[in-house]
Coordinates of C-alpha atoms in Angstrom, one line a residue:
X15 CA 0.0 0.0 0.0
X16 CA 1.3 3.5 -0.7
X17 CA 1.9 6.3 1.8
X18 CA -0.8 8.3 0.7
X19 CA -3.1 5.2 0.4
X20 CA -2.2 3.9 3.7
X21 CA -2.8 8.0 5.5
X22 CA -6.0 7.9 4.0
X23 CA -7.1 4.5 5.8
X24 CA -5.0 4.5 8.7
X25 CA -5.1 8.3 9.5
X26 CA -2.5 11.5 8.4
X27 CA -0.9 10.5 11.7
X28 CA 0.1 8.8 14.2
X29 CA -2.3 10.6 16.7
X30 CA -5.1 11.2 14.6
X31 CA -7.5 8.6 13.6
X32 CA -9.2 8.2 10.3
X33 CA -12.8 8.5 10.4
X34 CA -14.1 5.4 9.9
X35 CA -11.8 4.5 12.8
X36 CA -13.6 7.0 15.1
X37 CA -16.6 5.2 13.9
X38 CA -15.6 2.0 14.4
X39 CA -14.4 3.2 18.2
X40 CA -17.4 5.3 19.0
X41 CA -19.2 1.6 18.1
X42 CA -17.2 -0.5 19.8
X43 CA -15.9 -2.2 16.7
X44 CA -12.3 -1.4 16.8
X45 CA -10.1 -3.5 19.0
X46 CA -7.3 -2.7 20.9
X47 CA -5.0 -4.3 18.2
X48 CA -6.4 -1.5 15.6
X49 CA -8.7 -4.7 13.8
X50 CA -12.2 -4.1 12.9
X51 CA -15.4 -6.3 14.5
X52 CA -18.7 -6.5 13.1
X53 CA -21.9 -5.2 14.9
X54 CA -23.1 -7.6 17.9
X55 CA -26.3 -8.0 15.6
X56 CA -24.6 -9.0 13.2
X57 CA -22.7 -11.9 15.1
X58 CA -26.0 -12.9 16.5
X59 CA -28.0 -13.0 13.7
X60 CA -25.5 -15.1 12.0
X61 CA -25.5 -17.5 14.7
X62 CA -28.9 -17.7 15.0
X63 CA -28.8 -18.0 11.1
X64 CA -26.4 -21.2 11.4
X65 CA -27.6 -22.9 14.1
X66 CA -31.5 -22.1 13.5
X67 CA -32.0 -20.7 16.8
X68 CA -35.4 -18.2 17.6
X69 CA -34.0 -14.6 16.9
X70 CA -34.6 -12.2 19.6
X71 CA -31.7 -10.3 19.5
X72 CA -31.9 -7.7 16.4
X73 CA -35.1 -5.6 17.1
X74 CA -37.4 -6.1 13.5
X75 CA -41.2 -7.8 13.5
X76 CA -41.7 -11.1 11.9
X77 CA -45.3 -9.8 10.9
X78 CA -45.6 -7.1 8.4
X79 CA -47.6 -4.1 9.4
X80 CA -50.9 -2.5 8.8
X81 CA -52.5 -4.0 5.4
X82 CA -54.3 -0.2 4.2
X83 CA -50.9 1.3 4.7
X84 CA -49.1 -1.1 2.8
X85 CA -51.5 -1.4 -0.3
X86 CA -51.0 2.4 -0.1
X87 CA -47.4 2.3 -0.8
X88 CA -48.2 0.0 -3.5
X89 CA -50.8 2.3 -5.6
X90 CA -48.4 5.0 -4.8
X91 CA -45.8 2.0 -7.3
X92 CA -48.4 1.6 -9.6
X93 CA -49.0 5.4 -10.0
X94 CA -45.7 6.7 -10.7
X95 CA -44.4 7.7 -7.8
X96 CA -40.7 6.1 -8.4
X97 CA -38.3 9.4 -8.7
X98 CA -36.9 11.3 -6.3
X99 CA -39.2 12.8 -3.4
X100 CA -38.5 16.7 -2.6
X101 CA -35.3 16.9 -0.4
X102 CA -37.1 17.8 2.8
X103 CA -40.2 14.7 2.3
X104 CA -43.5 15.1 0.4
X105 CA -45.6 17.9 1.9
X106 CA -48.4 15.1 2.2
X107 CA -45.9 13.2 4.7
X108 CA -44.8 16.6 6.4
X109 CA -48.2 17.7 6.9
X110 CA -49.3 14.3 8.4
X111 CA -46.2 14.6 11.0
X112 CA -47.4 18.0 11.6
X113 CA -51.2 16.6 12.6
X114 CA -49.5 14.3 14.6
X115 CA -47.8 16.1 16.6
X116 CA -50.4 18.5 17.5
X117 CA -52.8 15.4 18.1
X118 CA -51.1 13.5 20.9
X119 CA -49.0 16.0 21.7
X120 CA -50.1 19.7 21.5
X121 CA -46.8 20.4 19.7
X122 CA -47.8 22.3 16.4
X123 CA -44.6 22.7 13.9
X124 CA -44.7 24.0 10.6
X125 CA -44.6 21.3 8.1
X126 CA -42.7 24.2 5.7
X127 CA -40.0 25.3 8.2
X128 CA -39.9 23.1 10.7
X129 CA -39.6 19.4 9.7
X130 CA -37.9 17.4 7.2
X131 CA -38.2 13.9 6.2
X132 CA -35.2 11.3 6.3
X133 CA -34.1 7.8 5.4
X134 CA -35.3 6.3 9.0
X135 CA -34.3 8.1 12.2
X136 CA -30.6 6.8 11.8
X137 CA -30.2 9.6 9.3
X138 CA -32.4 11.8 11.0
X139 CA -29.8 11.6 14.2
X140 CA -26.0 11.4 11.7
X141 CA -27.5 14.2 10.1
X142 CA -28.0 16.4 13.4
X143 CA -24.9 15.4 15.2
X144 CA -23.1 16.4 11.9
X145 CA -24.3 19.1 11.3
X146 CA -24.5 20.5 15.0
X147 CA -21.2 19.0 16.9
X148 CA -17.4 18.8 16.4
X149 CA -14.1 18.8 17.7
X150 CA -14.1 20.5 20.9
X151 CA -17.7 19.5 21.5
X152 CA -18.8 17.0 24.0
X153 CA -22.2 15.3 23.5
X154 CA -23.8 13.4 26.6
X155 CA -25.8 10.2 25.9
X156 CA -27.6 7.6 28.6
X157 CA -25.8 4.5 29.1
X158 CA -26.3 1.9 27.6
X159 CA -26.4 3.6 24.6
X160 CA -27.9 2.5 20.9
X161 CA -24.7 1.6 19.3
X162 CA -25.2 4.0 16.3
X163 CA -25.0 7.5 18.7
X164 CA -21.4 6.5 19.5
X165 CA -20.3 5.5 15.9
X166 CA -22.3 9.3 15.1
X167 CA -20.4 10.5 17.3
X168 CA -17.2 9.3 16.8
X169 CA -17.3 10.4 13.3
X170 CA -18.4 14.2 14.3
X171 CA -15.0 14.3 16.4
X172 CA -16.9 14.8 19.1
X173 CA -16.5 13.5 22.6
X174 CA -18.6 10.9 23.9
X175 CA -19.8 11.3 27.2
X176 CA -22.5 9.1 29.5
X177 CA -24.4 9.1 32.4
X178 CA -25.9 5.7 33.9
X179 CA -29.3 4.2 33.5
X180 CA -29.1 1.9 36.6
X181 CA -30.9 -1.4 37.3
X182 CA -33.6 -1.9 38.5
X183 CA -35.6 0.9 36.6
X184 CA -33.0 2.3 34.3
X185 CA -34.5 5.7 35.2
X186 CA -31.3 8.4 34.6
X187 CA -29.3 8.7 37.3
X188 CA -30.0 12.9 38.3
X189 CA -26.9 13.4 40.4
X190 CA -24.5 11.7 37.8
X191 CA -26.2 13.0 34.7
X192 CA -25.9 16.9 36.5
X193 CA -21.7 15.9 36.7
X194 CA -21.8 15.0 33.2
X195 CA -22.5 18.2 32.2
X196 CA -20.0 20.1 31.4
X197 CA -19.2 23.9 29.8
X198 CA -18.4 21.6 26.9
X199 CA -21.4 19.7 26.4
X200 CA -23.5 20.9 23.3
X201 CA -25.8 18.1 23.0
X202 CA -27.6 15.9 25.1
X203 CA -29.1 13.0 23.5
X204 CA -32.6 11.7 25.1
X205 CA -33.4 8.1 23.9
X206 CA -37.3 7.5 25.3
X207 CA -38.8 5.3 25.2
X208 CA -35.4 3.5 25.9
X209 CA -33.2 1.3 23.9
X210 CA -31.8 -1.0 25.3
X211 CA -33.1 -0.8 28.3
X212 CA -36.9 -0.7 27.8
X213 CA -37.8 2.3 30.5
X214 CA -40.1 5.3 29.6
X215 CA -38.3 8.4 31.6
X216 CA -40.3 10.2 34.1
X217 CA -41.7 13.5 33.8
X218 CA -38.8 14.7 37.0
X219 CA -36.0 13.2 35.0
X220 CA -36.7 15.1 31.7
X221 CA -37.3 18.5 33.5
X222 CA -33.7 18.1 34.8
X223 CA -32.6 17.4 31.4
X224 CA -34.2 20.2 30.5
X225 CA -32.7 22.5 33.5
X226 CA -29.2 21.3 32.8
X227 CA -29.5 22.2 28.9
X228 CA -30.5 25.6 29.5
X229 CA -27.6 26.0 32.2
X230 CA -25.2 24.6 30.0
X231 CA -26.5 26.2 26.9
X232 CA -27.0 22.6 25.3
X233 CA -29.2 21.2 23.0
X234 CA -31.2 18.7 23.2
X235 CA -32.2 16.0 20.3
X236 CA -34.7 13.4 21.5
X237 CA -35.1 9.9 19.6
X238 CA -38.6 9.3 20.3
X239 CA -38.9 5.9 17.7
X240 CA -40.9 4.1 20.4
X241 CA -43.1 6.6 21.3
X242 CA -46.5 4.9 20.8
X243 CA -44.7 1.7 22.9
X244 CA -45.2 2.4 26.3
X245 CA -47.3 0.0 28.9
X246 CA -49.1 1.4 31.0
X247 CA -46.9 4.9 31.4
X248 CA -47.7 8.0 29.2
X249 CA -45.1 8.6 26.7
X250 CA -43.8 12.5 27.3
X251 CA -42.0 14.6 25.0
X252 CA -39.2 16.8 26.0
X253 CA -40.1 19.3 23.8
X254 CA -43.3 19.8 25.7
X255 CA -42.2 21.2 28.5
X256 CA -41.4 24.7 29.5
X257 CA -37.8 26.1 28.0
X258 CA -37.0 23.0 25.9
X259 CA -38.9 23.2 22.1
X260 CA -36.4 26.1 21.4
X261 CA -33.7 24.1 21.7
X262 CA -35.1 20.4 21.0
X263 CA -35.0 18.8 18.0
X264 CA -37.3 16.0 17.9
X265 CA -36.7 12.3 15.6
X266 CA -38.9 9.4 15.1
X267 CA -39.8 7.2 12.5
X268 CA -42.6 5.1 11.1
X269 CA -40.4 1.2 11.5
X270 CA -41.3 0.7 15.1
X271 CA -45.2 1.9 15.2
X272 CA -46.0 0.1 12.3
X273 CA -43.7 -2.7 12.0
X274 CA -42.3 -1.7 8.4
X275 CA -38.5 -0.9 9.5
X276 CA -37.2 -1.8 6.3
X277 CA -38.9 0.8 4.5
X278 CA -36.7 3.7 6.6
X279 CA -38.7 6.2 6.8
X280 CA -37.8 8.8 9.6
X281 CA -38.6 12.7 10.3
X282 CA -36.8 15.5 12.4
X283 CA -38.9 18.7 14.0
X284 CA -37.8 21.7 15.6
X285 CA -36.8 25.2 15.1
X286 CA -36.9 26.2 11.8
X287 CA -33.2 27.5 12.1
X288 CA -31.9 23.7 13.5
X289 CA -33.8 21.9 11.1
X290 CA -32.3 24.3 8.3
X291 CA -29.1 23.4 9.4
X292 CA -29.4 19.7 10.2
X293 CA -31.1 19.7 6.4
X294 CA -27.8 21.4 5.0
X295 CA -25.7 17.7 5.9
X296 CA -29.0 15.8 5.2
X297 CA -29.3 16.8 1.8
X298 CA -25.5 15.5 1.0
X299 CA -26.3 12.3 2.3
X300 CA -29.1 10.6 0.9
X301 CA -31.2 14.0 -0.5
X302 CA -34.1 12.0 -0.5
X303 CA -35.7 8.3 -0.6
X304 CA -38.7 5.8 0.4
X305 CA -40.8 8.3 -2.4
X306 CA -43.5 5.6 -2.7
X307 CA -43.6 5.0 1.4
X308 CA -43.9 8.7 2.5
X309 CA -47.2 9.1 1.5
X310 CA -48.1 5.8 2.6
X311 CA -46.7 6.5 5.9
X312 CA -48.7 9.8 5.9
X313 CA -51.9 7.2 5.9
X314 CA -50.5 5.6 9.0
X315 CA -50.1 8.3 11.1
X316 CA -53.6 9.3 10.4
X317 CA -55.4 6.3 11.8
X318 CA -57.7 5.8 14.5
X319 CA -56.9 6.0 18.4
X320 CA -57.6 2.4 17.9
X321 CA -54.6 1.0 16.2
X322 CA -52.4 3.1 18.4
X323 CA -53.7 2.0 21.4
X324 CA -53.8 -1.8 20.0
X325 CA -50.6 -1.8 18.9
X326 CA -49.4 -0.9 22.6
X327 CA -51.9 -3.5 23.9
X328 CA -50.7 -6.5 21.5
X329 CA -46.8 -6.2 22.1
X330 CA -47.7 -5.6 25.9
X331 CA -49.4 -9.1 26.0
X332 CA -45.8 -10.3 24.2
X333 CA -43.6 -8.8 26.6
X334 CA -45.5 -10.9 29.8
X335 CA -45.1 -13.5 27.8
X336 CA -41.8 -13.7 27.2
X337 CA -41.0 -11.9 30.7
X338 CA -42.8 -15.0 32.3
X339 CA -41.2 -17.6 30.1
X340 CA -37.4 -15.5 31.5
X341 CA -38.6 -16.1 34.9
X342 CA -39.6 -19.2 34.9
X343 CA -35.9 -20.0 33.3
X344 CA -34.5 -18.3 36.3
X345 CA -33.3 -14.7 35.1
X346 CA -33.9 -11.9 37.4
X347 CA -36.3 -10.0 34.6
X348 CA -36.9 -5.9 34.9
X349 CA -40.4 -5.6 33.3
X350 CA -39.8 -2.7 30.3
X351 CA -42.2 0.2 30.3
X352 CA -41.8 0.6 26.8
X353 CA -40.0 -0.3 23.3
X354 CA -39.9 -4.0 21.8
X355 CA -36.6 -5.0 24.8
X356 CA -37.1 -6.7 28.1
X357 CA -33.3 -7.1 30.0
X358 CA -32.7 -9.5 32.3
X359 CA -29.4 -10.5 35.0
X360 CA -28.6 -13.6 33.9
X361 CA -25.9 -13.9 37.3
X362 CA -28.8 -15.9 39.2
X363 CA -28.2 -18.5 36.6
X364 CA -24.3 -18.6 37.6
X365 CA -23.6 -16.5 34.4
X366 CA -21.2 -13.5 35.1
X367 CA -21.0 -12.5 31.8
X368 CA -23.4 -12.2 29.5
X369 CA -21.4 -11.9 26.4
X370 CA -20.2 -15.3 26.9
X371 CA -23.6 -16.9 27.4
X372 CA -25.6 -14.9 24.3
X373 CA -22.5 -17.0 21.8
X374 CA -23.0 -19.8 23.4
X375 CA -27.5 -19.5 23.7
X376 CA -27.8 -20.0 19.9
X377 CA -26.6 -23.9 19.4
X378 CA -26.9 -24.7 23.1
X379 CA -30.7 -23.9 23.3
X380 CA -31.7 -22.2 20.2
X381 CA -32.4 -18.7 21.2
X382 CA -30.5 -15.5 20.6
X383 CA -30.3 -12.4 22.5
X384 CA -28.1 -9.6 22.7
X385 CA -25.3 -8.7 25.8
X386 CA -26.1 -5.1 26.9
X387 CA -22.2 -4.1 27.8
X388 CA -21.7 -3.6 23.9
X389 CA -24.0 -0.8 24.4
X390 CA -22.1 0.7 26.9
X391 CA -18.4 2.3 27.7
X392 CA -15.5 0.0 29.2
X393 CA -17.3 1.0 33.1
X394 CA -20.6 0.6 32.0
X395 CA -19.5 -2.5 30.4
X396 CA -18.3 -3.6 33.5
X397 CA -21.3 -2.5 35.9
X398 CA -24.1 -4.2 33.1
X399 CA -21.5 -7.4 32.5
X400 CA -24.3 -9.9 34.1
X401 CA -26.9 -8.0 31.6
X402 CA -28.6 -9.6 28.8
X403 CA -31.4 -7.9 26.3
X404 CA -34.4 -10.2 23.9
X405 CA -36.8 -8.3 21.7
X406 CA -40.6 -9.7 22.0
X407 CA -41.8 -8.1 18.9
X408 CA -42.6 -12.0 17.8
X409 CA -45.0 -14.0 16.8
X410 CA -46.7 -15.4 20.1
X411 CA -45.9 -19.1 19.0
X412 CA -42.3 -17.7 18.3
X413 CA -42.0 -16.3 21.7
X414 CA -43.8 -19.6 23.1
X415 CA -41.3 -21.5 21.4
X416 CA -38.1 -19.5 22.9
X417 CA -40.1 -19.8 26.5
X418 CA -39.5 -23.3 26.2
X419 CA -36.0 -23.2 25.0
X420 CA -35.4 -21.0 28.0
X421 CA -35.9 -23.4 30.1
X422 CA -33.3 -25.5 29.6
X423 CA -30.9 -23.2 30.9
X424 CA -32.3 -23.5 34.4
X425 CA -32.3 -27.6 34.1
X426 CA -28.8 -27.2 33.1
X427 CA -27.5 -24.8 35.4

């Protein structure tokens, strides 16, 4: 390899890493030796795949989603709509977000100014944390932590900072997240409904987040994907409260309401001068896609109180499920308020380390899951090490299934 060849890939020097190395870090991909891992998902869904094991680590329905909204999507084939979609989303889709805001939520953006349309809320959040951070920047995260917000991260040049979600609520932690804070921090990143960790943060822990942005002159960008998958808990926006929707910039996505993830179709709302500026990166990465979904997704949002609240009630019924079938293995389970993720401590089963069991679950019993310390930081890693995360957005004769596989851990323990 040249000189210049090997700068590019390996960074101009010696201290400065390329960027697909920060991204690789910021994931926990990169090892100490400087070689490159693959995605946790990846590993599991490729054991799962060999062995034939129940999948419930990677987060995706194994039933497609409403039937009106996908015909839609296929008329909207059938009738031409195949080319590029306006760089900020069809005004159809943008309106609908718009509607829906102000219907659950009392939120009222404009659908001109204020919101833009992107290629799931993966984009949505790259495109922010772009656009918005840098060297020199910190930007605070819960932990565990989606994998993607570090790799984001990492590639901004930005510095990665945490504060704990702690067992046995994963609520944030007030007194550590206020020492995370720094005069550096200029973003805080809200995951709620939480992923990994399945909790719905109270209405007290979001007004601090909200206090502490305004002290610290931070924003504050809130990934709300599982917003209409809470249990029993209202789902709140930050951006409703007092001081934080002129500083909050808002993502979700239509993949986890109605179980079409692979169509990846996200939206961002806010100020009009923050989305203008998180649109500026967003149009130099993917300009536009999904033409034929938006519209179709614009359908979706529009339905009844009904399918909302069913929805909720359906993967509710799956999480007690599978939460019964964890029990009755022997894992200490912590009931999720929200999201598709129920985590259990797998130590009363004489497993320290969860990492070690979830590669060994697939041909020993036939399930996957997915460790929760690759979500975190090496102390996190260490303080969630007994910690292990399965998705119950299954079939109930899927989940049934796993129950029983489950078992056999405790018979062999």
């Amino acid at each position: 390899m040249s000189t210049a060849m090997r700068q590019l890939v390996h960074g101009r020097r010696d201290d400065v890493a390329a960027p697909w190395q920060r991204t690789a870090a910021g994931s926990n991909l990169l090892g100490d030796d400087g070689g490159l891992g693959v995605t946790i998902f990846e590993e599991m869904t490729t054991l799962a795949a060999r062995t034939g094991a129940i999948n419930l680590g990677q987060g995706f329905p194994d039933e497609d989603g409403p039937a009106e909204i996908a015909a839609a999507a296929m008329d909207a084939i059938r009738n031409g709509a195949n080319q590029y979609a306006p760089g900020k989303g069809t005004l159809t889709l943008r309106t609908a977000v718009a509607h829906h805001q102000e219907r659950f939520y009392g939120l009222t953006p404009d659908p001109e100014t204020e919101i833009i349309v992107t290629t799931g809320a993966t984009e949505a959040l790259a495109a922010t944390l772009l656009a918005l951070t840098g060297p020199g920047d910190e930007v605070l995260t819960f932990e565990p932590f989606y994998d993607a917000y570090g790799a984001v991260i990492g590639l901004s040049g930005a510095r990665h900072t945490t504060a704990p979600l702690l067992a046995p609520d994963f609520q944030p932690d007030l007194h550590a997240l206020e020492a995370a804070f720094s005069e550096r921090t200029r973003m805080v990143v809200v995951n709620n409904p939480h992923n990994p960790m399945g909790s719905v943060f109270s209405r007290e822990a979001l007004t601090r987040i909200v206090e502490l942005a305004h002290r610290y002159d931070a924003l504050i960008v809130t990934d709300e994907v599982y917003e209409h998958l809470t249990f029993d808990v209202p789902h709140i926006p930050i951006a409703t409260l007092p001081g934080a929707a002129e500083r909050t910039l808002t993502i979700s996505s239509a993949g986890k309401t109605f179980s079409f993830t692979g169509w990846k179709v996200g939206w961002l709302s806010g100020p009009a001068d923050l989305v203008a500026a998180v649109r500026t990166v967003k149009q130099f990465l993917t300009y536009s896609s999904g033409a034929p979904f938006q519209d179709a997704v614009a359908l979706g949002l529009g339905l009844p109180d009904a399918f909302y609240n069913g929805v909720a009630r359906d993967l509710k019924a799956k999480r007690d499920l599978l939460s019964d079938g964890l029990r009755e293995a022997g894992f200490d389970v912590f009931t999720p308020q929200g999201t598709y993720f129920v985590n259990v401590d797998t130590a009363p089963l004489g497993f320290a380390d969860s990492l070690e069991l979830a590669r060994r679950m697939p041909e020993q019993i036939g399930v996957a899951a997915i460790p929760v310390p690759v979500f975190c930081h090496p102390d996190g890693a260490r303080r969630t090490r007994s910690l292990l995360r399965f998705a119950f957005c299954k079939k109930t004769e899927v989940l049934q299934d796993a129950a029983q596989r489950l078992a056999s851990l405790k018979k062999g323990a």
